[in-house]
Each structure stands twice: as C-alpha cells, then as structure tokens.
XYZ file of N, CA, C and O in Angstrom:
796
model
N 0.978 -1.284 -0.223
C 0.105 0.386 0.569
C 0.827 0.913 0.179
O 1.928 1.904 0.945
N 1.072 2.072 -0.963
C 1.865 3.229 -1.414
C 0.809 4.479 -0.558
O -0.759 4.643 -0.500
N 1.870 4.719 0.294
C 0.881 6.496 0.704
C 1.831 7.468 0.881
O 1.470 8.373 1.528
N 2.878 7.455 -0.037
C 3.715 8.610 -0.228
C 3.757 8.450 -2.109
O 3.064 8.428 -2.417
N 4.682 9.580 -2.242
C 4.223 10.498 -3.837
C 5.886 9.700 -4.226
O 6.458 10.812 -4.236
N 5.856 8.535 -4.626
C 7.406 8.268 -5.189
C 7.756 9.078 -6.730
O 9.016 8.721 -6.399
N 6.470 8.490 -7.120
C 6.699 9.205 -8.759
C 6.067 10.147 -9.557
O 5.878 10.355 -10.653
N 5.836 11.335 -8.475
C 5.203 12.287 -8.734
C 3.243 12.066 -8.990
O 2.893 13.107 -8.824
N 2.795 10.945 -8.422
C 1.960 10.909 -8.348
C 1.265 10.229 -6.722
O 1.816 9.545 -5.999
N 0.215 10.921 -6.668
C -0.459 10.336 -5.404
C -0.950 9.277 -5.056
O -1.361 8.545 -6.429
N -0.921 8.471 -3.942
C -1.288 7.604 -3.798
C -3.288 7.276 -4.040
O -3.850 7.717 -3.473
N -3.133 6.041 -4.663
C -4.741 6.190 -4.915
C -5.277 4.875 -3.788
O -6.361 4.798 -3.939
N -4.578 4.468 -2.772
C -5.047 3.569 -1.986
C -6.293 3.608 -1.575
O -6.630 2.816 -1.310
N -6.343 4.948 -0.704
C -7.854 5.259 0.099
C -8.539 5.095 -1.097
O -9.609 4.202 -0.702
N -8.670 5.394 -2.747
C -10.026 4.729 -3.314
C -9.824 3.417 -3.020
O -10.745 2.576 -3.019
N -8.835 2.706 -3.150
C -8.919 0.964 -3.229
C -9.478 0.149 -2.305
O -9.978 -0.256 -1.960
N -8.873 1.143 -0.472
C -9.328 0.799 0.593
C -11.060 1.328 0.801
O -11.591 0.160 1.086
N -11.799 1.960 0.313
C -12.773 2.736 -0.152
C -13.488 1.383 -0.840
O -14.982 0.740 -0.710
N -13.362 0.725 -2.252
C -13.136 -0.410 -3.173
C -13.396 -1.727 -2.243
O -14.646 -2.283 -2.135
N -12.859 -2.045 -1.596
C -12.531 -2.868 -0.899
C -13.782 -2.945 0.516
O -14.442 -4.027 0.784
N -13.720 -1.781 0.929
C -14.497 -1.961 2.173
C -16.057 -1.812 1.651
O -16.804 -2.624 2.918
N -16.578 -1.470 0.667
C -17.985 -1.727 -0.349
C -17.953 -3.091 0.045
O -18.745 -3.181 -0.049
N -16.824 -3.629 -1.067
C -17.209 -5.189 -1.537
C -17.248 -5.992 0.554
O -18.019 -7.352 0.593
N -16.666 -5.330 1.623
C -16.767 -6.061 2.552
C -18.106 -5.727 3.035
O -18.628 -6.753 3.893
N -18.510 -4.910 3.011
C -19.652 -4.247 3.910
C -21.295 -5.229 2.726
O -21.947 -5.292 3.599
N -20.701 -5.082 1.668
C -21.667 -5.432 1.142
C -21.828 -7.222 1.330
O -23.147 -7.843 1.334
N -20.846 -8.436 1.074
C -20.475 -9.218 1.820
C -20.957 -9.412 3.350
O -21.521 -10.661 3.650
N -20.477 -8.690 3.799
C -20.780 -8.931 5.256
C -22.807 -9.084 5.786
O -23.229 -9.515 6.025
N -23.522 -7.944 5.104
C -24.865 -8.116 4.899
C -25.135 -8.965 4.142
O -26.416 -9.624 4.588
N -24.772 -9.745 2.966
C -25.297 -11.296 2.552
C -25.165 -12.269 3.274
O -25.943 -13.035 3.935
N -23.703 -12.708 3.698
C -23.222 -13.179 4.560
C -24.173 -13.727 6.084
O -24.114 -14.504 6.395
N -24.162 -12.592 6.585
C -25.218 -11.717 7.891
C -26.625 -12.311 7.859
O -27.386 -12.075 8.178
N -27.126 -12.458 6.940
C -28.507 -12.630 6.283
C -29.137 -10.895 6.389
O -30.440 -10.921 6.905
N -29.054 -9.942 6.364
C -28.613 -8.715 6.203
C -30.146 -8.501 5.279
O -30.499 -7.234 5.408
N -29.821 -8.906 4.168
C -30.243 -9.056 2.986
C -30.237 -10.262 1.906
O -29.853 -11.359 2.069
N -30.854 -10.610 0.995
C -31.529 -12.072 0.497
C -30.933 -12.085 -0.605
O -30.146 -11.178 -1.093
N -30.903 -13.103 -1.065
C -30.221 -13.749 -2.169
C -30.460 -12.547 -3.501
O -30.101 -12.961 -4.895
N -31.738 -11.973 -3.624
C -31.979 -11.374 -4.547
C -31.879 -9.989 -4.948
O -31.375 -9.768 -5.888
N -30.207 -9.633 -3.771
C -29.509 -8.410 -4.159
C -28.127 -9.147 -4.955
O -27.608 -8.251 -5.405
N -28.317 -10.629 -5.203
C -26.780 -10.619 -6.158
C -26.384 -10.398 -7.645
O -25.111 -9.437 -7.294
N -27.265 -9.444 -8.211
C -26.613 -8.949 -9.299
C -26.144 -7.707 -9.135
O -25.528 -7.000 -9.293
N -26.809 -6.641 -7.974
C -26.554 -5.532 -7.409
C -25.293 -5.681 -6.955
O -24.289 -4.833 -7.244
N -25.125 -6.520 -6.232
C -23.682 -6.956 -5.855
C -22.284 -7.250 -6.587
O -21.696 -6.374 -6.719
N -22.716 -8.040 -8.141
C -22.097 -8.266 -9.425
C -21.401 -6.714 -9.389
O -20.461 -6.653 -9.895
N -22.495 -6.153 -9.337
C -21.857 -4.193 -10.491
C -21.007 -3.772 -9.624
O -20.165 -3.160 -9.809
N -21.747 -3.787 -8.172
C -20.716 -2.951 -7.464
C -18.841 -3.410 -7.356
O -18.418 -2.796 -7.282
N -18.663 -4.745 -6.963
C -17.750 -5.728 -7.418
C -17.186 -5.207 -8.734
O -15.952 -4.993 -8.473
N -17.530 -5.188 -9.628
C -17.524 -4.735 -10.655
C -16.801 -3.103 -10.737
O -15.848 -3.030 -11.563
N -17.547 -2.241 -9.909
C -16.928 -0.707 -10.251
C -15.345 -0.820 -9.160
O -14.497 -0.485 -9.532
N -15.764 -1.782 -8.152
C -14.251 -1.868 -7.486
C -13.139 -2.705 -8.569
O -11.978 -2.547 -7.888
N -13.308 -3.615 -9.310
C -12.436 -3.582 -10.009
C -11.601 -2.484 -10.715
O -10.597 -2.766 -11.018
N -12.575 -1.530 -11.424
C -11.880 -0.522 -11.594
C -10.793 0.132 -11.184
O -9.921 0.958 -11.175
N -11.329 0.602 -9.915
C -10.453 1.294 -8.885
C -9.546 0.755 -8.443
O -8.526 1.010 -8.634
N -9.707 -0.509 -8.001
C -8.494 -1.926 -7.231
C -7.317 -1.775 -8.509
O -5.865 -1.992 -8.112
N -7.914 -2.087 -9.712
C -6.636 -2.181 -10.812
C -6.026 -1.254 -11.104
O -4.622 -1.447 -11.086
N -6.364 0.273 -10.722
C -5.581 1.181 -10.928
C -4.330 1.480 -9.708
O -3.419 1.855 -9.975
N -4.843 1.006 -8.732
C -4.337 1.208 -7.281
C -3.282 0.288 -7.205
O -2.113 0.250 -6.952
N -3.549 -1.021 -7.534
C -2.614 -2.252 -7.867
C -1.231 -1.299 -9.105
O 0.509 -1.386 -8.829
N -1.523 -0.962 -9.992
C -1.076 -0.743 -10.726
C 0.411 0.851 -10.120
O 1.842 0.715 -10.850
N -0.189 1.812 -9.661
C 0.360 2.535 -9.356
C 1.176 2.386 -8.205
O 2.484 2.732 -8.053
N 0.786 1.454 -7.237
C 1.670 1.109 -5.811
C 2.710 0.374 -6.917
O 3.830 0.406 -6.094
N 2.562 -0.588 -7.816
C 3.360 -1.366 -8.459
C 4.673 -0.577 -9.176
O 5.960 -0.214 -8.811
N 3.721 0.618 -9.454
C 5.023 1.773 -10.129
C 5.991 2.347 -9.687
O 6.967 2.546 -9.833
N 4.860 2.697 -7.926
C 5.912 3.325 -6.793
C 6.591 2.807 -5.852
O 7.610 2.648 -4.927
N 7.436 1.068 -6.479
C 7.581 0.499 -5.873
C 7.092 -0.446 -4.614
O 7.869 -1.212 -4.229
N 6.194 -0.924 -4.256
C 5.264 -1.227 -3.259
C 4.553 -2.601 -4.327
O 3.485 -2.910 -4.745
N 5.809 -3.454 -3.805
C 5.189 -4.996 -4.150
C 3.942 -5.735 -3.391
O 3.722 -6.120 -4.134
N 4.381 -5.624 -2.114
C 2.921 -6.309 -1.079
C 1.885 -5.052 -1.928
O 0.963 -5.870 -2.061
N 1.039 -4.507 -1.992
C 0.010 -4.235 -2.046
C -0.521 -3.945 -2.929
O -1.361 -4.071 -3.503
N 0.851 -3.417 -4.257
C 0.423 -3.341 -5.108
C 0.119 -4.914 -6.453
O -1.092 -4.915 -6.552
N 0.745 -5.911 -5.571
C 0.300 -7.134 -5.774
C -1.299 -7.415 -5.242
O -1.605 -8.402 -6.120
N -1.227 -7.288 -4.170
C -2.395 -7.647 -3.436
C -3.236 -6.898 -3.623
O -4.751 -7.326 -4.708
N -3.511 -5.234 -4.093
C -4.630 -4.294 -5.201
C -4.838 -5.609 -6.478
O -6.118 -5.262 -6.734
N -3.788 -5.887 -7.001
C -4.262 -6.445 -8.299
C -4.565 -7.775 -8.639
O -5.902 -7.887 -9.147
N -4.328 -8.620 -7.168
C -4.678 -10.153 -7.535
C -6.756 -10.026 -7.201
O -7.510 -10.406 -7.291
N -6.500 -8.616 -5.724
C -8.043 -8.447 -5.490
C -8.458 -8.189 -6.361
O -9.743 -8.160 -6.510
N -8.395 -7.369 -7.159
C -8.976 -6.006 -8.476
C -9.373 -7.537 -9.497
O -10.874 -7.283 -10.054
N -8.540 -8.386 -9.898
C -9.158 -9.321 -10.641
C -10.187 -10.267 -9.792
O -11.315 -10.735 -10.842
N -9.775 -11.001 -9.151
C -10.658 -12.005 -8.688
C -11.089 -11.668 -7.482
O -12.508 -12.431 -7.430
N -11.407 -10.626 -6.600
C -12.142 -10.560 -5.776
C -13.100 -10.061 -6.711
O -14.482 -9.757 -6.284
N -12.834 -8.925 -7.171
C -14.115 -7.580 -7.979
C -14.267 -8.297 -9.180
O -15.569 -8.550 -9.266
N -13.827 -8.045 -10.010
C -13.969 -8.445 -11.640
C -14.537 -10.164 -11.727
O -15.750 -10.242 -11.691
N -13.583 -10.974 -11.346
C -14.386 -12.462 -11.443
C -15.598 -12.772 -10.380
O -16.733 -12.535 -10.417
N -15.300 -11.924 -8.736
C -16.653 -12.234 -8.312
C -17.839 -11.439 -8.941
O -19.093 -12.169 -9.218
N -17.734 -10.242 -9.811
C -19.041 -9.137 -9.575
C -19.503 -10.277 -10.863
O -20.691 -9.991 -11.343
N -18.496 -10.745 -12.089
C -19.657 -11.145 -13.095
C -19.644 -12.512 -12.725
O -20.998 -12.742 -13.043
N -19.469 -13.534 -11.835
C -19.869 -15.040 -10.907
C -21.367 -14.515 -10.486
O -22.293 -15.347 -10.663
N -21.555 -13.764 -9.559
C -22.510 -13.150 -9.058
C -23.612 -13.454 -9.979
O -24.969 -13.425 -9.810
N -23.435 -12.159 -11.240
C -24.397 -11.901 -12.175
C -24.731 -12.950 -12.873
O -25.944 -13.670 -13.103
N -23.785 -13.857 -13.370
C -23.882 -15.374 -14.322
C -24.644 -16.184 -12.974
O -25.768 -17.597 -13.475
N -24.133 -16.334 -11.889
C -24.980 -17.630 -10.780
C -26.311 -17.205 -10.796
O -27.043 -18.073 -10.501
N -26.609 -15.650 -10.803
C -28.074 -15.165 -10.466
C -29.035 -15.694 -12.119
O -29.920 -16.457 -11.802
N -28.212 -15.505 -13.145
C -29.109 -15.880 -14.486
C -29.326 -17.291 -13.783
O -30.123 -18.269 -14.646
N -28.576 -18.362 -13.498
C -28.147 -19.595 -13.767
C -29.346 -20.103 -13.136
O -29.518 -21.227 -13.459
N -29.537 -20.188 -11.656
C -30.261 -20.079 -10.779
C -31.935 -19.808 -11.104
O -32.735 -20.403 -11.534
N -31.975 -18.364 -11.721
C -33.013 -17.891 -11.999
C -33.434 -19.634 -13.769
O -35.041 -19.582 -13.528
N -32.920 -19.451 -14.335
C -32.626 -20.256 -15.297
C -32.768 -21.910 -15.375
O -32.639 -22.503 -16.249
N -32.571 -22.561 -13.830
C -32.239 -23.959 -13.556
C -30.818 -24.471 -13.782
O -31.152 -25.343 -14.356
N -30.156 -23.606 -15.019
C -28.725 -24.256 -14.844
C -28.434 -25.129 -13.564
O -28.068 -23.786 -12.690
N -27.680 -25.883 -13.790
C -26.919 -26.732 -12.794
C -25.153 -26.465 -13.081
O -24.977 -26.730 -14.127
N -24.924 -25.740 -11.930
C -23.424 -25.409 -11.940
C -22.751 -26.049 -10.495
O -23.357 -26.086 -9.785
N -21.336 -26.410 -10.987
C -20.554 -27.397 -9.761
C -20.151 -25.433 -9.204
O -18.823 -25.526 -9.896
N -20.478 -25.278 -8.144
C -19.821 -24.100 -7.901
C -18.401 -24.634 -6.262
O -17.833 -23.131 -6.276
N -18.511 -25.618 -6.668
C -17.366 -25.669 -5.392
C -15.811 -25.391 -6.389
O -15.235 -25.211 -5.412
N -15.808 -24.995 -7.788
C -15.144 -24.750 -8.083
C -14.147 -23.188 -7.671
O -13.442 -23.164 -7.351
N -14.640 -22.630 -6.994
C -14.824 -21.382 -6.201
C -14.626 -21.439 -5.352
O -13.380 -20.934 -4.957
N -14.803 -22.721 -4.403
C -13.427 -22.891 -2.974
C -12.638 -22.884 -3.190
O -11.174 -22.629 -2.537
N -11.871 -23.771 -4.670
C -10.246 -23.973 -5.370
C -9.886 -22.581 -5.052
O -9.190 -22.978 -5.163
N -10.430 -22.243 -5.787
C -10.339 -21.119 -6.200
C -10.231 -20.099 -5.046
O -8.445 -18.630 -4.613
N -10.861 -19.836 -4.350
C -10.499 -18.948 -2.914
C -9.619 -20.065 -2.111
O -8.811 -18.980 -1.519
N -9.485 -20.591 -2.486
C -8.201 -21.467 -1.208
C -7.112 -20.694 -1.754
O -5.913 -20.451 -0.882
N -6.542 -20.980 -3.263
C -5.611 -19.905 -3.628
C -5.648 -18.642 -2.772
O -4.191 -18.281 -2.169
N -6.132 -18.183 -3.261
C -6.425 -16.625 -2.105
C -6.121 -16.745 -0.674
O -5.268 -15.688 -0.535
N -6.673 -17.551 -0.412
C -6.238 -17.898 1.755
C -4.829 -17.966 1.583
O -4.033 -17.263 2.602
N -4.475 -19.082 0.801
C -3.258 -19.222 1.007
C -2.386 -17.824 0.810
O -1.261 -17.942 1.859
N -2.218 -17.016 -0.213
C -1.541 -16.470 -0.849
C -1.332 -15.259 0.291
O -0.058 -14.379 0.849
N -2.372 -15.015 0.507
C -3.295 -13.513 1.622
C -2.162 -14.506 2.908
O -1.424 -13.796 3.581
N -2.406 -15.333 3.286
C -1.922 -15.723 4.734
C -0.316 -15.804 4.695
O 0.352 -15.199 5.828
N 0.328 -16.322 3.588
C 1.485 -16.309 3.227
C 2.271 -14.734 3.151
O 3.328 -14.823 3.613
N 1.492 -14.064 2.640
C 1.761 -12.815 2.301
C 1.592 -11.811 3.749
O 1.788 -10.454 4.132
N 1.171 -11.919 4.344
C 0.351 -11.162 5.679
C 1.715 -11.170 6.830
O 2.117 -9.377 7.084
N 2.882 -11.704 6.659
C 3.912 -11.141 7.696
C 4.540 -9.603 6.386
O 4.810 -9.123 7.420
N 4.582 -10.061 5.513
C 5.082 -8.753 4.396
C 4.136 -7.207 5.059
O 4.834 -6.419 5.575
N 2.844 -7.817 5.198
C 2.282 -6.713 5.729
C 2.761 -6.129 7.293
O 2.283 -4.964 7.468
N 2.777 -7.424 8.293
C 2.914 -6.664 8.936
C 4.371 -6.064 9.522
O 4.555 -5.757 10.935
N 5.340 -6.785 8.497
C 6.238 -5.489 8.910
C 6.427 -4.866 8.710
O 6.807 -3.187 8.348
N 6.002 -4.115 6.732
C 5.796 -3.085 5.887
C 4.796 -2.110 6.099
O 4.963 -0.865 6.525
N 3.669 -2.203 6.971
C 2.244 -1.079 6.713
C 1.911 -1.224 8.281
O 2.470 -1.472 8.816
N 1.136 -0.240 8.468
C 1.034 0.507 9.541
C -0.180 -0.524 10.639
O -0.487 -1.246 9.998
N 0.349 -0.390 11.621
C -0.707 -1.451 12.532
C -2.585 -1.673 11.713
O -2.337 -2.670 11.666
N -2.854 -0.913 11.459
C -4.237 -0.324 11.170
C -4.656 -1.742 10.335
O -5.437 -2.177 9.699
N -3.744 -0.959 9.189
C -3.572 -2.138 7.382
C -3.669 -3.305 8.008
O -3.814 -4.291 7.483
N -2.468 -3.627 8.735
C -2.080 -5.034 9.152
C -3.461 -5.708 9.640
O -3.712 -7.317 9.590
N -3.904 -4.914 10.814
C -5.113 -5.481 11.036
C -6.471 -5.821 10.333
O -7.209 -6.848 10.056
N -6.182 -5.436 9.177
C -7.189 -5.334 8.049
C -6.846 -6.935 7.154
O -8.261 -7.152 7.034
N -5.802 -7.120 6.652
C -5.175 -8.041 6.710
C -5.163 -9.256 7.034
O -6.065 -10.025 6.297
N -5.210 -9.225 8.471
C -5.346 -9.987 9.564
C -7.061 -10.428 9.850
O -6.892 -11.466 9.206
N -8.060 -9.395 9.472
C -9.321 -9.667 9.330
C -9.370 -10.628 7.844
O -10.949 -11.150 8.364
N -9.109 -10.598 6.824
C -9.427 -10.621 5.947
C -8.731 -12.157 5.933
O -9.635 -12.931 4.897
N -7.468 -12.938 6.279
C -7.157 -13.873 6.635
C -8.325 -14.488 6.921
O -8.416 -15.945 6.655
N -8.414 -14.727 7.517
C -10.033 -15.161 8.427
C -11.223 -15.243 7.898
O -11.769 -16.281 7.498
N -11.497 -13.909 7.113
C -12.550 -14.220 6.575
C -12.677 -15.266 5.134
O -13.467 -15.667 5.050
N -11.763 -14.843 4.471
C -11.373 -15.789 3.137
C -11.592 -17.172 3.822
O -11.888 -17.814 3.110
N -10.633 -17.512 4.403
C -10.921 -18.749 5.236
C -11.947 -19.636 5.397
O -12.343 -20.615 4.744
N -12.865 -18.988 5.890
C -14.462 -19.393 6.157
C -15.168 -19.304 4.803
O -15.449 -20.441 4.137
N -14.615 -18.573 3.557
C -15.648 -18.598 2.238
C -14.973 -19.326 1.377
O -15.882 -20.039 1.208
N -13.604 -19.717 1.303
C -12.759 -20.291 0.673
C -13.287 -22.554 1.544
O -14.121 -23.381 0.530
N -13.639 -22.338 2.537
C -13.770 -23.804 2.939
C -15.353 -23.693 3.413
O -15.537 -25.492 2.895
N -15.965 -22.606 3.223
C -17.557 -22.937 2.880
C -18.285 -23.394 1.670
O -18.981 -24.381 0.884
N -17.324 -22.356 0.516
C -17.551 -23.248 -1.100
C -16.761 -24.143 -1.031
O -17.478 -24.938 -2.273
N -16.111 -24.905 -0.764
C -15.699 -26.318 -0.365
C -16.418 -27.417 -0.133
O -16.591 -28.404 -0.360
N -17.434 -26.792 0.427
C -18.260 -27.590 0.925
C -17.504 -28.559 2.255
O -17.805 -29.891 2.546
N -16.193 -28.000 3.152
C -15.495 -28.504 4.023
C -16.512 -28.285 5.273
O -16.102 -29.017 6.152
N -16.693 -27.098 5.464
C -17.780 -26.584 6.846
C -18.941 -26.077 6.118
O -19.193 -26.001 5.175
N -19.874 -25.880 7.255
C -21.108 -25.883 6.898
C -20.967 -23.989 6.481
O -20.114 -23.371 7.152
N -22.291 -23.907 6.439
C -22.449 -22.378 6.268
C -23.296 -21.607 7.287
O -23.423 -20.853 7.204
N -23.178 -22.487 8.134
C -23.719 -21.822 9.646
C -22.222 -20.743 9.598
O -22.230 -19.897 11.008
N -21.407 -21.461 9.554
C -20.142 -20.132 9.399
C -20.271 -18.867 9.105
O -19.609 -17.886 9.117
N -20.826 -18.445 8.010
C -20.925 -17.521 7.214
C -21.400 -16.361 7.795
O -20.733 -15.162 7.334
N -22.058 -16.395 9.019
C -22.137 -15.357 9.831
C -20.239 -14.638 10.213
O -20.243 -13.523 10.695
N -20.179 -15.509 10.580
C -18.428 -15.239 11.106
C -17.936 -14.990 10.061
O -17.181 -13.780 10.182
N -17.602 -15.388 8.890
C -16.691 -14.680 7.769
C -17.683 -12.956 7.847
O -16.869 -11.946 7.568
N -18.787 -13.389 7.667
C -19.551 -12.019 7.747
C -18.149 -10.959 8.506
O -18.968 -9.507 8.367
N -18.952 -11.209 9.784
C -18.383 -10.241 10.446
C -16.908 -10.234 10.534
O -15.994 -8.782 10.953
N -15.699 -10.763 9.938
C -14.411 -10.542 9.836
C -14.612 -9.625 8.767
O -13.877 -8.655 8.313
N -15.187 -9.475 7.966
C -15.376 -8.761 6.473
C -16.160 -7.378 6.969
O -15.299 -6.852 6.512
N -16.615 -7.266 7.823
C -17.282 -6.083 8.414
C -16.524 -5.378 9.324
O -15.612 -4.186 8.660
N -15.207 -6.233 9.811
C -14.014 -5.681 10.268
C -13.105 -5.280 10.031
O -12.868 -4.153 9.304
N -12.756 -5.984 8.930
C -11.813 -5.281 7.389
C -12.072 -4.122 6.847
O -11.479 -3.467 6.511
N -13.568 -4.125 6.474
C -13.950 -2.789 5.389
C -14.359 -1.332 6.571
O -13.899 -0.477 6.094
N -14.269 -1.928 7.802
C -14.793 -0.301 9.008
C -12.844 -0.283 8.917
O -13.026 1.237 8.967
N -12.164 -1.301 8.839
C -10.836 -0.400 9.376
C -10.098 0.065 7.898
O -9.087 0.449 8.009
N -11.049 -0.674 6.968
C -10.155 -0.177 5.746
C -10.460 1.252 5.309
O -9.703 2.578 5.061
N -11.511 1.535 6.172
C -12.507 2.610 5.995
C -11.068 3.744 6.910
O -10.982 4.879 6.324
N -11.118 3.425 7.916
C -9.871 4.150 8.987
C -8.718 4.449 7.929
O -8.113 5.732 7.648
N -7.922 3.383 7.305
C -6.955 3.699 6.967
C -6.709 4.801 5.579
O -6.007 5.510 5.694
N -8.345 4.680 5.033
C -8.379 5.262 3.814
C -8.570 6.996 4.519
O -7.437 7.648 3.709
N -8.810 6.859 5.251
C -9.500 8.300 6.019
C -8.148 8.678 6.657
O -7.696 10.073 6.463
N -7.242 8.046 7.475
C -5.890 8.383 8.023
C -5.229 8.644 6.750
O -4.349 9.765 7.003
N -4.986 8.631 5.753
C -4.385 8.167 4.438
C -4.480 9.994 3.829
O -4.164 10.927 3.748
N -5.522 10.099 3.753
C -6.516 11.790 2.878
C -6.242 12.684 4.128
O -5.808 13.663 3.721
N -6.611 12.266 5.666
C -6.769 13.574 6.462
C -4.882 13.659 6.463
O -4.418 15.062 6.979
N -4.252 13.161 7.438
C -3.176 12.643 7.536
C -2.526 13.914 6.306
O -1.570 14.671 6.440
N -2.227 13.557 5.240
C -1.947 14.405 4.037
C -2.138 15.238 3.689
O -1.338 16.428 3.859
N -3.586 16.206 4.030
C -4.110 17.182 3.679
C -3.832 18.101 4.414
O -3.390 19.005 4.543
N -3.670 17.287 6.194
C -3.299 18.698 6.881
C -1.748 18.069 7.376
O -1.344 19.137 8.722
N -1.114 17.723 6.729
C 0.461 17.525 7.254
C 0.404 16.814 8.541
O 1.913 17.445 9.344
N 0.101 16.158 9.113
C -0.131 16.175 10.458
C -0.756 14.776 10.812
O -1.833 14.112 10.072
N -0.518 13.838 11.699
C -1.271 13.018 12.708
C -2.993 13.463 12.965
O -2.622 13.637 14.102
N -3.912 13.415 11.928
C -5.502 14.212 12.646
C -5.748 12.756 12.769
O -6.575 12.186 14.042
N -5.736 11.653 12.096
C -6.219 9.808 12.784
C -4.378 9.195 12.795
O -3.781 8.775 12.016
N -4.430 8.518 13.850
C -3.112 8.364 14.180
C -2.882 7.019 13.246
O -4.000 6.522 13.556
N -1.541 6.380 12.879
C -1.429 5.439 11.863
C 0.015 4.791 12.814
O 1.231 4.820 12.126
N -0.449 3.837 13.977
C 1.132 3.053 14.673
C 1.433 2.312 13.179
O 1.225 2.176 12.613
N 2.621 2.481 13.596
C 3.544 1.737 13.087
C 3.564 0.436 12.548
O 2.647 -0.310 13.362
N 4.695 -0.594 12.130
C 4.213 -2.039 11.364
C 4.089 -2.813 13.186
O 4.870 -2.552 14.060
N 3.728 -3.979 13.377
C 3.613 -4.581 14.058
C 4.986 -5.385 14.295
O 5.520 -5.367 15.468
N 5.472 -5.770 12.975
C 7.029 -6.264 12.607
C 7.929 -5.520 12.633
O 7.812 -4.415 12.207
N 8.975 -5.468 13.284
C 9.740 -4.754 13.432
C 11.259 -4.827 12.445
O 11.400 -6.282 12.414
C-alpha cells in the first residue's frame, strides 16, 4: 500500500480501500442475512466498479515500488472484484434458469487466495501500519471461511463469522483510507497510524 508520492503520483490507496470496504460491507450484509439473495446482481455490479478502482491502485503501487500492496490490489481487483462481480451476475441468471453448475470450483480458487494472503501477511505486518495489518488479518479469517464453505468442507452456518470479519476489515479499511487522506491534507497525524507490528 503506497502512502507516499514516490513517482510524482499521489497514492490511490484510499480509493482502493474504499472499494474494499464496499465489498466487505456488502458481503457482510449477504453472509449475515441482512439482505436476501435477490441482491446478488446488484452486488455483482458494485464489485465490477471496485475492479476498476483496485486495478489502478495496484498498477500505481507497483510503479511506486510497493511490491506487497501493489500485488495484493492486483489480485483483489481481478479475482475478488472482477471475477466475483461477473460470477454473481452469472450465478443469479443460472439459478433463475435452472442451470446446474458445480460452484465448488470457487472454493478451490478461494483456497489459493487464502493461502497467498496468509503467506503474504508477514510482509504486511513488517511494512504496513498497524491498522492496515489488522485489515489483512481480518481478511485472512474471512477468506478462510469463504473458501472452506465454498468447498463444502464446513457448514454454511459459519457464514456470519466470515461476514463479521469482512465487516471488521471494511471498517478498518475506511479508517486507513481516511487517515491517509486527512493526514496528507493536514500534514500531521489527524488520525493516528501506529507503525508496523513487526520491526
């Protein structure tokens, strides 16, 4: 996650975190039963919007030399946002038309995302502010439950737990995005951003 101006470009990370927060809040609402499944096509469109934001963030972060944040935003933009958005729209029409699909394949894809996120978490703990590390840790937990529910290895009864950790990740993402914007605008710590967990 870039928060500096390394190459003359301001960091788009706050916009990427807002896109992440939107996805997290919407997934929370779906997984916690706050909305019914008729919302699925609308969620798909929100995720598609997030794709455009996050791919830009990933590219700019990589251009600024931020390997961890840039790569995470790139794979989130592609798989969490673009694929997720298109799949939600497709699955809605598949269900409406009675098309049989084996959605367990999603669990295999989410399993890769979870493994990568967990394996890259120490880089966040070393390089990112504390609150951003907490975002990643919350996503580690949420993606675990999503992957294993989609694989049908654990019950859908765990959906509210996944949703709760997504909501936590979304709230913390909003905090980080706001801290970057406000602290940059005022040239001081309006919102505290404690340093990395690992030194």
